[in-house]
Each structure stands twice: as C-alpha cells, then as structure tokens.
Amino acid sequence: MAVAAAPQVQTQGPGYYRIMVGDFEVTALLDGTHAFPIDTVVEGMSGKEIEANLARDFLTPPVQGSINAFLINTGSKLVLIDAGAGDLYGACCGHLADNIRAAGYRPEQVDQILLTHMHKDHIGGVSAKGTMLFPNAVLRASKAEADYWLNAANKAKAPPFLGSFFDAAIAAAAPYQSANRFEPFEGDVELAPGIVSMQTPGHTPGHVSYVVRSQGQMLIVWGDLVHVAALQLQKPDTTVKYDSNAASARHSRKDVFGEVVRDRSVVAAAHIAFPGLGHLRRQGNRFEWVPVNYEAEPGKPGGH
Ligand SMILES: [Zn+2]
Ligand SMILES: [Zn+2]
C-alpha cells in the first residue's frame, strides 16, 4: 500500500524554557529569530576572522539570531525583563505574548517590565498601536536611557540609521507614560525583591543589566552585552555598529564577563541562541558558552 510522503513541518515547539534560580522561577521566552546582518554590523573583526570564527562554531552566514526575553516569578511579583520586537521586525518576531501564554502565564499578570535598553527589539513588544500589551505593568528603564531615546531632539544629532529607533522607543513608551505607568530609575537599585539593576553602559547610553539573587544563586540578565556569541566570546573587543560608545560597550562586556566567571553566575542573554541561558567558561582571553543543563520538571521537589 502506498503511503504519501509526509510533508516537513518546519516549526519548533512553543518558545519557552524554564529554570529555577533559588526560589525564583525564570522562564526564557522567545520573541523570534531573524537573519542577523553580521557582515554589515560587526566592527573590529576582519571578514576573514568573522568567517573563521563562525566556522569554528559550525555556522555559516546568514546566521539566525535569537531575540529572547525573561519572565521572573519571585513568588510575589511577576517581572518581565525585555519585551521583544513586537511588530517592528516583521513576521519573524513578535511572538513574545503568545509564548507567555504557552508558558502558562498571561500578559495582564505581569507587575513590572524592566528594560535593559530601549532598542526596538527590546521595547517594541511592550505596546501595539498605542495600547499597553501589559495593562497592569509598570514599565521601567534607566533614566539615562529614557532621557536619550525619548527625547526627539537627540534623533537629529544621531546617525541616520538610528532614526527609526527613536520613533519606536517613543511610540512604545507613550501609552505607559500617559497612564502614569512609566518609572525610570537611577543607579544600581533594587527594583523588586531580589532584582537589582547594574549599569552596563556603552551599547546604549543607559544600558543596564539585572542581577537576580535567590537563596545564594545568581542570574545576570545582560541584555545586549553580546550580539554574536561566536565572535564576541572569541574576541570580546568586537563591537557592533549600534553601540553608542564602542569603548564603553567593550569595557562593560569585559567587566561582566569577569564577574560571571568569578561568581559562576547563570547568564540570561538577549541574543545568544534561545533560551540564552548558560554559563561562561574562560579560556585565556577567550570565553566559551556552556548552555544550562536540561531539566524536564524544574522546581519540582525531587527534580534534582
Ligand atoms: Zn540593542
Ligand atoms: Zn538587542
């Protein structure tokens, strides 16, 4: 009897992945993947070097880059760190809200959205067409970040390729501002029990990372300290065209690399292959990414 050839399915499972950090449940959420324009964006590495480093990680361009966000349930607060691109990157992306639901949560349960920075692949998903997608959340970012991106006067002084980034940030934040639900913060401060901001400027003027601590375990949500792991772990001096201040971005990256190696912290990375959760291992001046071990039932007693 003839059996028809099965068509290829060409999709993945829902884009969420959970780990525990002490008593906190951390859910990595995929917004989507897109062809990352390595050849036009990476600076400080020759074309040959890029090719060799990609090949070393078994990659050939165009490399699909992940856009990850992280939902932290502390037991009393539900905190979303970054919110994906919303409708600003096209059909590849903007799947954050669907993946929140697939992960067993609802956007209206989120108490607080913490942005690492206001680039459109991080702030785009907080609202759509002038409406808050997280209607009960307070939106927070560093004051330096808000002062820069939410001021249209800065757009005129910035390189033209950044113009749409200003428009996107202003539009995404607007509904939260009108609802008095936008609260910038200054410095390294505790924003929810166990979640503290850490200034890591350079990629943008007010870029921050978030340090999450529970029961002696530590997670660093480092935003855009790394865009292409295959390149920037091999050569941490490598920057991207979108860095506001390349020297300062380099400095922040190296500082945090040193800290997470020393503390053996878990890293949550916006643009390392989904779920973007792992550890760094130092090899001389280079680093290696070690993805977290898989657990089918994180947080279940006896699951360890
Ligand atoms: Zn960015
Ligand atoms: Zn980004």
PDB file of C-alpha atoms and ligand atoms in Angstrom:
ATOM      1  CA  MET A   1       0.000   0.000   0.000  1.00  0.00           C
ATOM      2  CA  ALA A   2       1.389   3.399  -0.965  1.00  0.00           C
ATOM      3  CA  VAL A   3       1.944   5.914   1.811  1.00  0.00           C
ATOM      4  CA  ALA A   4       2.077   9.605   0.895  1.00  0.00           C
ATOM      5  CA  ALA A   5       5.348  11.356   1.744  1.00  0.00           C
ATOM      6  CA  ALA A   6       4.939  13.255   4.996  1.00  0.00           C
ATOM      7  CA  PRO A   7       5.382  16.990   4.459  1.00  0.00           C
ATOM      8  CA  GLN A   8       8.072  18.632   6.560  1.00  0.00           C
ATOM      9  CA  VAL A   9       6.601  20.585   9.458  1.00  0.00           C
ATOM     10  CA  GLN A  10       9.230  23.381   9.723  1.00  0.00           C
ATOM     11  CA  THR A  11       8.247  24.811  13.128  1.00  0.00           C
ATOM     12  CA  GLN A  12       9.545  24.375  16.691  1.00  0.00           C
ATOM     13  CA  GLY A  13       7.721  23.773  19.941  1.00  0.00           C
ATOM     14  CA  PRO A  14       6.449  26.816  21.832  1.00  0.00           C
ATOM     15  CA  GLY A  15       9.292  29.203  22.623  1.00  0.00           C
ATOM     16  CA  TYR A  16       9.651  28.981  26.377  1.00  0.00           C
ATOM     17  CA  TYR A  17      12.183  27.304  28.636  1.00  0.00           C
ATOM     18  CA  ARG A  18      12.313  27.268  32.418  1.00  0.00           C
ATOM     19  CA  ILE A  19      14.963  27.106  35.087  1.00  0.00           C
ATOM     20  CA  MET A  20      14.968  27.782  38.810  1.00  0.00           C
ATOM     21  CA  VAL A  21      17.299  30.349  40.373  1.00  0.00           C
ATOM     22  CA  GLY A  22      16.970  29.645  44.089  1.00  0.00           C
ATOM     23  CA  ASP A  23      13.250  30.029  44.794  1.00  0.00           C
ATOM     24  CA  PHE A  24      12.624  32.099  41.664  1.00  0.00           C
ATOM     25  CA  GLU A  25      11.157  30.560  38.543  1.00  0.00           C
ATOM     26  CA  VAL A  26      12.787  32.013  35.435  1.00  0.00           C
ATOM     27  CA  THR A  27      11.110  31.467  32.068  1.00  0.00           C
ATOM     28  CA  ALA A  28      13.079  32.300  28.938  1.00  0.00           C
ATOM     29  CA  LEU A  29      10.714  33.489  26.196  1.00  0.00           C
ATOM     30  CA  LEU A  30      11.471  33.527  22.504  1.00  0.00           C
ATOM     31  CA  ASP A  31      10.268  36.530  20.525  1.00  0.00           C
ATOM     32  CA  GLY A  32      11.620  35.053  17.276  1.00  0.00           C
ATOM     33  CA  THR A  33      14.806  34.555  15.297  1.00  0.00           C
ATOM     34  CA  HIS A  34      15.966  36.607  12.339  1.00  0.00           C
ATOM     35  CA  ALA A  35      18.909  36.636   9.933  1.00  0.00           C
ATOM     36  CA  PHE A  36      21.417  38.742  11.856  1.00  0.00           C
ATOM     37  CA  PRO A  37      23.291  41.055   9.427  1.00  0.00           C
ATOM     38  CA  ILE A  38      26.766  40.149  10.719  1.00  0.00           C
ATOM     39  CA  ASP A  39      28.681  41.477   7.702  1.00  0.00           C
ATOM     40  CA  THR A  40      27.245  44.983   7.948  1.00  0.00           C
ATOM     41  CA  VAL A  41      27.004  45.307  11.736  1.00  0.00           C
ATOM     42  CA  VAL A  42      30.099  43.782  13.343  1.00  0.00           C
ATOM     43  CA  GLU A  43      33.083  46.102  13.879  1.00  0.00           C
ATOM     44  CA  GLY A  44      36.665  45.370  14.883  1.00  0.00           C
ATOM     45  CA  MET A  45      36.942  41.991  13.168  1.00  0.00           C
ATOM     46  CA  SER A  46      38.032  41.308   9.596  1.00  0.00           C
ATOM     47  CA  GLY A  47      35.812  39.431   7.169  1.00  0.00           C
ATOM     48  CA  LYS A  48      38.244  36.539   7.243  1.00  0.00           C
ATOM     49  CA  GLU A  49      38.247  36.414  11.030  1.00  0.00           C
ATOM     50  CA  ILE A  50      34.455  36.517  11.080  1.00  0.00           C
ATOM     51  CA  GLU A  51      34.267  33.609   8.675  1.00  0.00           C
ATOM     52  CA  ALA A  52      36.792  31.576  10.667  1.00  0.00           C
ATOM     53  CA  ASN A  53      35.050  32.197  13.998  1.00  0.00           C
ATOM     54  CA  LEU A  54      31.652  31.330  12.579  1.00  0.00           C
ATOM     55  CA  ALA A  55      33.066  28.136  11.052  1.00  0.00           C
ATOM     56  CA  ARG A  56      34.603  27.277  14.425  1.00  0.00           C
ATOM     57  CA  ASP A  57      31.042  27.260  15.830  1.00  0.00           C
ATOM     58  CA  PHE A  58      29.716  25.335  12.784  1.00  0.00           C
ATOM     59  CA  LEU A  59      27.867  28.409  11.476  1.00  0.00           C
ATOM     60  CA  THR A  60      27.606  29.931   8.021  1.00  0.00           C
ATOM     61  CA  PRO A  61      26.011  33.316   7.268  1.00  0.00           C
ATOM     62  CA  PRO A  62      23.239  34.321   7.319  1.00  0.00           C
ATOM     63  CA  VAL A  63      23.144  33.264  10.988  1.00  0.00           C
ATOM     64  CA  GLN A  64      19.741  33.246  12.676  1.00  0.00           C
ATOM     65  CA  GLY A  65      19.911  35.418  15.784  1.00  0.00           C
ATOM     66  CA  SER A  66      17.541  34.873  18.717  1.00  0.00           C
ATOM     67  CA  ILE A  67      15.570  37.607  20.428  1.00  0.00           C
ATOM     68  CA  ASN A  68      14.996  36.441  23.998  1.00  0.00           C
ATOM     69  CA  ALA A  69      13.150  37.921  26.965  1.00  0.00           C
ATOM     70  CA  PHE A  70      12.944  36.600  30.518  1.00  0.00           C
ATOM     71  CA  LEU A  71       9.995  36.302  32.889  1.00  0.00           C
ATOM     72  CA  ILE A  72      10.820  36.012  36.572  1.00  0.00           C
ATOM     73  CA  ASN A  73       8.294  34.789  39.095  1.00  0.00           C
ATOM     74  CA  THR A  74       9.706  35.656  42.513  1.00  0.00           C
ATOM     75  CA  GLY A  75       6.716  34.133  44.269  1.00  0.00           C
ATOM     76  CA  SER A  76       5.206  37.559  44.966  1.00  0.00           C
ATOM     77  CA  LYS A  77       5.992  39.501  41.776  1.00  0.00           C
ATOM     78  CA  LEU A  78       5.961  38.675  38.084  1.00  0.00           C
ATOM     79  CA  VAL A  79       8.728  40.638  36.364  1.00  0.00           C
ATOM     80  CA  LEU A  80       9.386  40.650  32.625  1.00  0.00           C
ATOM     81  CA  ILE A  81      12.870  41.659  31.509  1.00  0.00           C
ATOM     82  CA  ASP A  82      12.759  42.992  27.933  1.00  0.00           C
ATOM     83  CA  ALA A  83       9.792  42.517  25.632  1.00  0.00           C
ATOM     84  CA  GLY A  84      10.986  41.621  22.133  1.00  0.00           C
ATOM     85  CA  ALA A  85      10.364  43.489  18.895  1.00  0.00           C
ATOM     86  CA  GLY A  86       6.560  43.479  18.785  1.00  0.00           C
ATOM     87  CA  ASP A  87       5.505  44.214  15.201  1.00  0.00           C
ATOM     88  CA  LEU A  88       8.688  46.144  14.330  1.00  0.00           C
ATOM     89  CA  TYR A  89      10.752  43.263  12.871  1.00  0.00           C
ATOM     90  CA  GLY A  90       8.055  41.692  10.704  1.00  0.00           C
ATOM     91  CA  ALA A  91       6.686  38.164  10.748  1.00  0.00           C
ATOM     92  CA  CYS A  92       9.851  36.549  12.190  1.00  0.00           C
ATOM     93  CA  CYS A  93       9.306  38.063  15.564  1.00  0.00           C
ATOM     94  CA  GLY A  94       6.739  39.480  17.926  1.00  0.00           C
ATOM     95  CA  HIS A  95       5.843  36.066  19.348  1.00  0.00           C
ATOM     96  CA  LEU A  96       6.520  37.051  22.958  1.00  0.00           C
ATOM     97  CA  ALA A  97       2.894  37.351  24.122  1.00  0.00           C
ATOM     98  CA  ASP A  98       1.957  34.017  22.518  1.00  0.00           C
ATOM     99  CA  ASN A  99       4.895  32.358  24.221  1.00  0.00           C
ATOM    100  CA  ILE A 100       3.968  33.912  27.592  1.00  0.00           C
ATOM    101  CA  ARG A 101       0.548  32.267  27.227  1.00  0.00           C
ATOM    102  CA  ALA A 102       2.086  28.994  26.059  1.00  0.00           C
ATOM    103  CA  ALA A 103       4.281  29.118  29.176  1.00  0.00           C
ATOM    104  CA  GLY A 104       1.210  29.261  31.431  1.00  0.00           C
ATOM    105  CA  TYR A 105       1.094  32.983  32.200  1.00  0.00           C
ATOM    106  CA  ARG A 106      -0.985  35.909  30.910  1.00  0.00           C
ATOM    107  CA  PRO A 107       0.379  39.344  29.937  1.00  0.00           C
ATOM    108  CA  GLU A 108      -2.039  41.023  32.372  1.00  0.00           C
ATOM    109  CA  GLN A 109      -0.352  39.182  35.279  1.00  0.00           C
ATOM    110  CA  VAL A 110       2.957  40.998  34.708  1.00  0.00           C
ATOM    111  CA  ASP A 111       3.631  43.538  37.500  1.00  0.00           C
ATOM    112  CA  GLN A 112       6.740  45.138  36.113  1.00  0.00           C
ATOM    113  CA  ILE A 113       8.640  45.312  32.807  1.00  0.00           C
ATOM    114  CA  LEU A 114      12.342  46.057  33.192  1.00  0.00           C
ATOM    115  CA  LEU A 115      14.131  47.101  30.021  1.00  0.00           C
ATOM    116  CA  THR A 116      17.865  46.523  29.585  1.00  0.00           C
ATOM    117  CA  HIS A 117      17.690  49.311  26.990  1.00  0.00           C
ATOM    118  CA  MET A 118      15.277  50.906  24.540  1.00  0.00           C
ATOM    119  CA  HIS A 119      16.315  49.408  21.201  1.00  0.00           C
ATOM    120  CA  LYS A 120      13.286  48.239  19.257  1.00  0.00           C
ATOM    121  CA  ASP A 121      13.981  44.515  19.703  1.00  0.00           C
ATOM    122  CA  HIS A 122      13.643  45.063  23.479  1.00  0.00           C
ATOM    123  CA  ILE A 123      10.941  47.724  23.882  1.00  0.00           C
ATOM    124  CA  GLY A 124       8.882  47.040  20.715  1.00  0.00           C
ATOM    125  CA  GLY A 125       6.768  44.358  22.383  1.00  0.00           C
ATOM    126  CA  VAL A 126       5.505  46.433  25.325  1.00  0.00           C
ATOM    127  CA  SER A 127       2.715  48.003  23.294  1.00  0.00           C
ATOM    128  CA  ALA A 128       0.938  47.782  19.946  1.00  0.00           C
ATOM    129  CA  LYS A 129      -0.782  50.609  18.079  1.00  0.00           C
ATOM    130  CA  GLY A 130      -0.634  52.896  21.087  1.00  0.00           C
ATOM    131  CA  THR A 131      -2.036  50.337  23.553  1.00  0.00           C
ATOM    132  CA  MET A 132      -0.223  48.745  26.503  1.00  0.00           C
ATOM    133  CA  LEU A 133       0.124  44.993  25.942  1.00  0.00           C
ATOM    134  CA  PHE A 134       0.839  44.562  29.666  1.00  0.00           C
ATOM    135  CA  PRO A 135      -2.040  46.622  31.074  1.00  0.00           C
ATOM    136  CA  ASN A 136      -1.183  46.090  34.753  1.00  0.00           C
ATOM    137  CA  ALA A 137       2.564  46.545  34.473  1.00  0.00           C
ATOM    138  CA  VAL A 138       4.825  49.431  35.361  1.00  0.00           C
ATOM    139  CA  LEU A 139       7.431  49.998  32.637  1.00  0.00           C
ATOM    140  CA  ARG A 140      10.941  50.753  33.904  1.00  0.00           C
ATOM    141  CA  ALA A 141      14.278  51.640  32.320  1.00  0.00           C
ATOM    142  CA  SER A 142      17.271  53.651  33.460  1.00  0.00           C
ATOM    143  CA  LYS A 143      16.822  57.408  33.462  1.00  0.00           C
ATOM    144  CA  ALA A 144      19.860  57.834  31.193  1.00  0.00           C
ATOM    145  CA  GLU A 145      18.220  55.517  28.669  1.00  0.00           C
ATOM    146  CA  ALA A 146      14.848  57.265  28.844  1.00  0.00           C
ATOM    147  CA  ASP A 147      16.431  60.725  28.640  1.00  0.00           C
ATOM    148  CA  TYR A 148      18.278  59.713  25.488  1.00  0.00           C
ATOM    149  CA  TRP A 149      15.731  57.762  23.445  1.00  0.00           C
ATOM    150  CA  LEU A 150      12.528  59.524  24.488  1.00  0.00           C
ATOM    151  CA  ASN A 151      13.833  62.953  23.506  1.00  0.00           C
ATOM    152  CA  ALA A 152      13.142  63.635  19.826  1.00  0.00           C
ATOM    153  CA  ALA A 153      15.854  66.343  19.841  1.00  0.00           C
ATOM    154  CA  ASN A 154      18.517  63.619  20.189  1.00  0.00           C
ATOM    155  CA  LYS A 155      17.296  61.973  16.989  1.00  0.00           C
ATOM    156  CA  ALA A 156      18.523  64.926  14.913  1.00  0.00           C
ATOM    157  CA  LYS A 157      22.044  64.553  16.374  1.00  0.00           C
ATOM    158  CA  ALA A 158      22.211  60.746  15.999  1.00  0.00           C
ATOM    159  CA  PRO A 159      23.386  58.823  12.916  1.00  0.00           C
ATOM    160  CA  PRO A 160      20.511  58.472  10.418  1.00  0.00           C
ATOM    161  CA  PHE A 161      20.318  54.659  10.772  1.00  0.00           C
ATOM    162  CA  LEU A 162      19.200  55.178  14.385  1.00  0.00           C
ATOM    163  CA  GLY A 163      16.251  57.411  13.443  1.00  0.00           C
ATOM    164  CA  SER A 164      13.652  54.660  13.493  1.00  0.00           C
ATOM    165  CA  PHE A 165      14.956  53.526  16.913  1.00  0.00           C
ATOM    166  CA  PHE A 166      13.932  56.868  18.436  1.00  0.00           C
ATOM    167  CA  ASP A 167      10.494  56.705  16.809  1.00  0.00           C
ATOM    168  CA  ALA A 168       9.999  53.134  18.049  1.00  0.00           C
ATOM    169  CA  ALA A 169      11.013  53.876  21.639  1.00  0.00           C
ATOM    170  CA  ILE A 170       8.855  56.987  21.847  1.00  0.00           C
ATOM    171  CA  ALA A 171       5.795  55.188  20.421  1.00  0.00           C
ATOM    172  CA  ALA A 172       6.233  52.084  22.603  1.00  0.00           C
ATOM    173  CA  ALA A 173       6.657  54.002  25.876  1.00  0.00           C
ATOM    174  CA  ALA A 174       3.890  56.565  25.201  1.00  0.00           C
ATOM    175  CA  PRO A 175       0.868  54.580  26.468  1.00  0.00           C
ATOM    176  CA  TYR A 176       2.693  53.767  29.724  1.00  0.00           C
ATOM    177  CA  GLN A 177       3.663  57.415  30.171  1.00  0.00           C
ATOM    178  CA  SER A 178       0.078  58.596  29.638  1.00  0.00           C
ATOM    179  CA  ALA A 179      -1.160  56.024  32.158  1.00  0.00           C
ATOM    180  CA  ASN A 180       1.488  57.114  34.691  1.00  0.00           C
ATOM    181  CA  ARG A 181       2.983  53.660  34.438  1.00  0.00           C
ATOM    182  CA  PHE A 182       6.459  54.643  33.292  1.00  0.00           C
ATOM    183  CA  GLU A 183       9.033  54.927  36.091  1.00  0.00           C
ATOM    184  CA  PRO A 184      12.686  55.479  35.168  1.00  0.00           C
ATOM    185  CA  PHE A 185      15.275  54.698  37.844  1.00  0.00           C
ATOM    186  CA  GLU A 186      18.791  55.931  38.556  1.00  0.00           C
ATOM    187  CA  GLY A 187      21.862  53.946  39.547  1.00  0.00           C
ATOM    188  CA  ASP A 188      22.090  50.402  40.861  1.00  0.00           C
ATOM    189  CA  VAL A 189      18.831  49.897  42.757  1.00  0.00           C
ATOM    190  CA  GLU A 190      16.602  47.067  43.948  1.00  0.00           C
ATOM    191  CA  LEU A 191      13.524  47.140  41.683  1.00  0.00           C
ATOM    192  CA  ALA A 192      11.784  44.082  43.082  1.00  0.00           C
ATOM    193  CA  PRO A 193      12.829  41.816  45.954  1.00  0.00           C
ATOM    194  CA  GLY A 194      15.973  40.035  44.691  1.00  0.00           C
ATOM    195  CA  ILE A 195      16.256  42.012  41.427  1.00  0.00           C
ATOM    196  CA  VAL A 196      18.849  44.808  41.250  1.00  0.00           C
ATOM    197  CA  SER A 197      19.919  46.950  38.300  1.00  0.00           C
ATOM    198  CA  MET A 198      23.601  47.149  37.327  1.00  0.00           C
ATOM    199  CA  GLN A 199      24.759  49.913  34.991  1.00  0.00           C
ATOM    200  CA  THR A 200      26.494  48.451  31.918  1.00  0.00           C
ATOM    201  CA  PRO A 201      26.556  51.409  29.506  1.00  0.00           C
ATOM    202  CA  GLY A 202      28.085  51.609  26.060  1.00  0.00           C
ATOM    203  CA  HIS A 203      25.791  49.638  23.790  1.00  0.00           C
ATOM    204  CA  THR A 204      23.357  52.445  24.589  1.00  0.00           C
ATOM    205  CA  PRO A 205      23.820  55.431  26.934  1.00  0.00           C
ATOM    206  CA  GLY A 206      21.721  53.917  29.732  1.00  0.00           C
ATOM    207  CA  HIS A 207      22.069  50.182  29.076  1.00  0.00           C
ATOM    208  CA  VAL A 208      21.658  48.176  32.288  1.00  0.00           C
ATOM    209  CA  SER A 209      21.899  44.532  33.266  1.00  0.00           C
ATOM    210  CA  TYR A 210      19.833  42.990  36.051  1.00  0.00           C
ATOM    211  CA  VAL A 211      21.241  40.879  38.861  1.00  0.00           C
ATOM    212  CA  VAL A 212      18.740  38.338  40.182  1.00  0.00           C
ATOM    213  CA  ARG A 213      19.501  36.643  43.506  1.00  0.00           C
ATOM    214  CA  SER A 214      17.633  33.991  45.449  1.00  0.00           C
ATOM    215  CA  GLN A 215      18.872  31.507  48.051  1.00  0.00           C
ATOM    216  CA  GLY A 216      22.520  32.184  47.239  1.00  0.00           C
ATOM    217  CA  GLN A 217      22.052  31.586  43.495  1.00  0.00           C
ATOM    218  CA  MET A 218      22.649  34.351  40.988  1.00  0.00           C
ATOM    219  CA  LEU A 219      21.453  35.134  37.475  1.00  0.00           C
ATOM    220  CA  ILE A 220      22.737  38.058  35.385  1.00  0.00           C
ATOM    221  CA  VAL A 221      20.349  39.257  32.688  1.00  0.00           C
ATOM    222  CA  TRP A 222      22.851  41.056  30.499  1.00  0.00           C
ATOM    223  CA  GLY A 223      20.798  42.410  27.607  1.00  0.00           C
ATOM    224  CA  ASP A 224      22.969  43.284  24.610  1.00  0.00           C
ATOM    225  CA  LEU A 225      26.451  42.777  26.041  1.00  0.00           C
ATOM    226  CA  VAL A 226      26.764  40.073  23.354  1.00  0.00           C
ATOM    227  CA  HIS A 227      25.189  40.098  19.882  1.00  0.00           C
ATOM    228  CA  VAL A 228      27.053  37.262  18.169  1.00  0.00           C
ATOM    229  CA  ALA A 229      28.459  34.759  20.654  1.00  0.00           C
ATOM    230  CA  ALA A 230      30.615  33.025  18.045  1.00  0.00           C
ATOM    231  CA  LEU A 231      32.527  36.282  17.530  1.00  0.00           C
ATOM    232  CA  GLN A 232      32.370  38.248  20.770  1.00  0.00           C
ATOM    233  CA  LEU A 233      33.266  35.359  23.087  1.00  0.00           C
ATOM    234  CA  GLN A 234      36.337  34.655  20.969  1.00  0.00           C
ATOM    235  CA  LYS A 235      37.254  38.339  20.849  1.00  0.00           C
ATOM    236  CA  PRO A 236      35.420  40.448  23.459  1.00  0.00           C
ATOM    237  CA  ASP A 237      36.800  43.650  21.857  1.00  0.00           C
ATOM    238  CA  THR A 238      34.455  43.127  18.905  1.00  0.00           C
ATOM    239  CA  THR A 239      31.686  45.724  18.831  1.00  0.00           C
ATOM    240  CA  VAL A 240      28.599  46.408  16.709  1.00  0.00           C
ATOM    241  CA  LYS A 241      27.579  49.401  14.656  1.00  0.00           C
ATOM    242  CA  TYR A 242      24.653  50.021  17.022  1.00  0.00           C
ATOM    243  CA  ASP A 243      26.887  50.598  20.058  1.00  0.00           C
ATOM    244  CA  SER A 244      26.521  54.248  21.138  1.00  0.00           C
ATOM    245  CA  ASN A 245      30.021  54.196  22.609  1.00  0.00           C
ATOM    246  CA  ALA A 246      32.120  51.265  21.436  1.00  0.00           C
ATOM    247  CA  ALA A 247      34.890  51.706  24.021  1.00  0.00           C
ATOM    248  CA  SER A 248      32.434  51.805  26.870  1.00  0.00           C
ATOM    249  CA  ALA A 249      30.474  48.830  25.458  1.00  0.00           C
ATOM    250  CA  ARG A 250      33.709  46.837  25.327  1.00  0.00           C
ATOM    251  CA  HIS A 251      34.521  47.822  28.897  1.00  0.00           C
ATOM    252  CA  SER A 252      31.085  46.791  30.206  1.00  0.00           C
ATOM    253  CA  ARG A 253      31.273  43.453  28.356  1.00  0.00           C
ATOM    254  CA  LYS A 254      34.692  42.585  29.763  1.00  0.00           C
ATOM    255  CA  ASP A 255      33.709  43.646  33.300  1.00  0.00           C
ATOM    256  CA  VAL A 256      30.603  41.495  33.325  1.00  0.00           C
ATOM    257  CA  PHE A 257      32.396  38.539  31.676  1.00  0.00           C
ATOM    258  CA  GLY A 258      34.916  38.688  34.535  1.00  0.00           C
ATOM    259  CA  GLU A 259      32.191  38.845  37.168  1.00  0.00           C
ATOM    260  CA  VAL A 260      30.100  35.956  35.866  1.00  0.00           C
ATOM    261  CA  VAL A 261      33.180  33.742  35.513  1.00  0.00           C
ATOM    262  CA  ARG A 262      34.273  34.613  39.061  1.00  0.00           C
ATOM    263  CA  ASP A 263      30.817  34.150  40.599  1.00  0.00           C
ATOM    264  CA  ARG A 264      29.804  31.184  38.401  1.00  0.00           C
ATOM    265  CA  SER A 265      26.508  33.026  37.789  1.00  0.00           C
ATOM    266  CA  VAL A 266      23.927  31.865  35.309  1.00  0.00           C
ATOM    267  CA  VAL A 267      23.679  34.288  32.368  1.00  0.00           C
ATOM    268  CA  ALA A 268      20.444  35.245  30.606  1.00  0.00           C
ATOM    269  CA  ALA A 269      21.382  36.715  27.216  1.00  0.00           C
ATOM    270  CA  ALA A 270      19.055  38.541  24.834  1.00  0.00           C
ATOM    271  CA  HIS A 271      20.837  37.380  21.675  1.00  0.00           C
ATOM    272  CA  ILE A 272      22.540  34.073  22.430  1.00  0.00           C
ATOM    273  CA  ALA A 273      20.725  31.090  20.856  1.00  0.00           C
ATOM    274  CA  PHE A 274      17.392  30.518  22.619  1.00  0.00           C
ATOM    275  CA  PRO A 275      16.908  30.028  25.532  1.00  0.00           C
ATOM    276  CA  GLY A 276      20.034  32.141  26.031  1.00  0.00           C
ATOM    277  CA  LEU A 277      20.654  30.630  29.470  1.00  0.00           C
ATOM    278  CA  GLY A 278      24.096  29.315  30.332  1.00  0.00           C
ATOM    279  CA  HIS A 279      27.464  29.873  31.962  1.00  0.00           C
ATOM    280  CA  LEU A 280      30.721  31.379  30.715  1.00  0.00           C
ATOM    281  CA  ARG A 281      33.985  29.493  30.914  1.00  0.00           C
ATOM    282  CA  ARG A 282      37.252  31.393  30.485  1.00  0.00           C
ATOM    283  CA  GLN A 283      39.954  30.036  28.169  1.00  0.00           C
ATOM    284  CA  GLY A 284      42.792  32.558  28.356  1.00  0.00           C
ATOM    285  CA  ASN A 285      41.481  35.712  26.668  1.00  0.00           C
ATOM    286  CA  ARG A 286      38.590  33.851  25.112  1.00  0.00           C
ATOM    287  CA  PHE A 287      35.332  32.586  26.558  1.00  0.00           C
ATOM    288  CA  GLU A 288      33.116  29.590  25.987  1.00  0.00           C
ATOM    289  CA  TRP A 289      29.356  29.374  26.392  1.00  0.00           C
ATOM    290  CA  VAL A 290      28.032  26.376  28.307  1.00  0.00           C
ATOM    291  CA  PRO A 291      24.231  26.092  27.991  1.00  0.00           C
ATOM    292  CA  VAL A 292      22.351  25.186  31.194  1.00  0.00           C
ATOM    293  CA  ASN A 293      21.592  21.529  31.789  1.00  0.00           C
ATOM    294  CA  TYR A 294      18.085  20.467  30.768  1.00  0.00           C
ATOM    295  CA  GLU A 295      15.553  19.613  33.457  1.00  0.00           C
ATOM    296  CA  ALA A 296      12.122  18.312  32.476  1.00  0.00           C
ATOM    297  CA  GLU A 297      10.476  19.489  35.709  1.00  0.00           C
ATOM    298  CA  PRO A 298      12.376  22.464  37.105  1.00  0.00           C
ATOM    299  CA  GLY A 299      11.334  23.403  40.609  1.00  0.00           C
ATOM    300  CA  LYS A 300       9.617  20.082  41.390  1.00  0.00           C
ATOM    301  CA  PRO A 301      10.761  18.594  44.683  1.00  0.00           C
ATOM    302  CA  GLY A 302      12.915  15.587  43.830  1.00  0.00           C
ATOM    303  CA  GLY A 303      13.573  17.025  40.394  1.00  0.00           C
ATOM    304  CA  HIS A 304      17.217  17.480  41.277  1.00  0.00           C
TER     305      HIS A 304
HETATM  306 ZN    ZN B   1      20.455  46.739  21.432  1.00  0.00          ZN
HETATM  307 ZN    ZN B   2      19.084  43.695  21.062  1.00  0.00          ZN
END
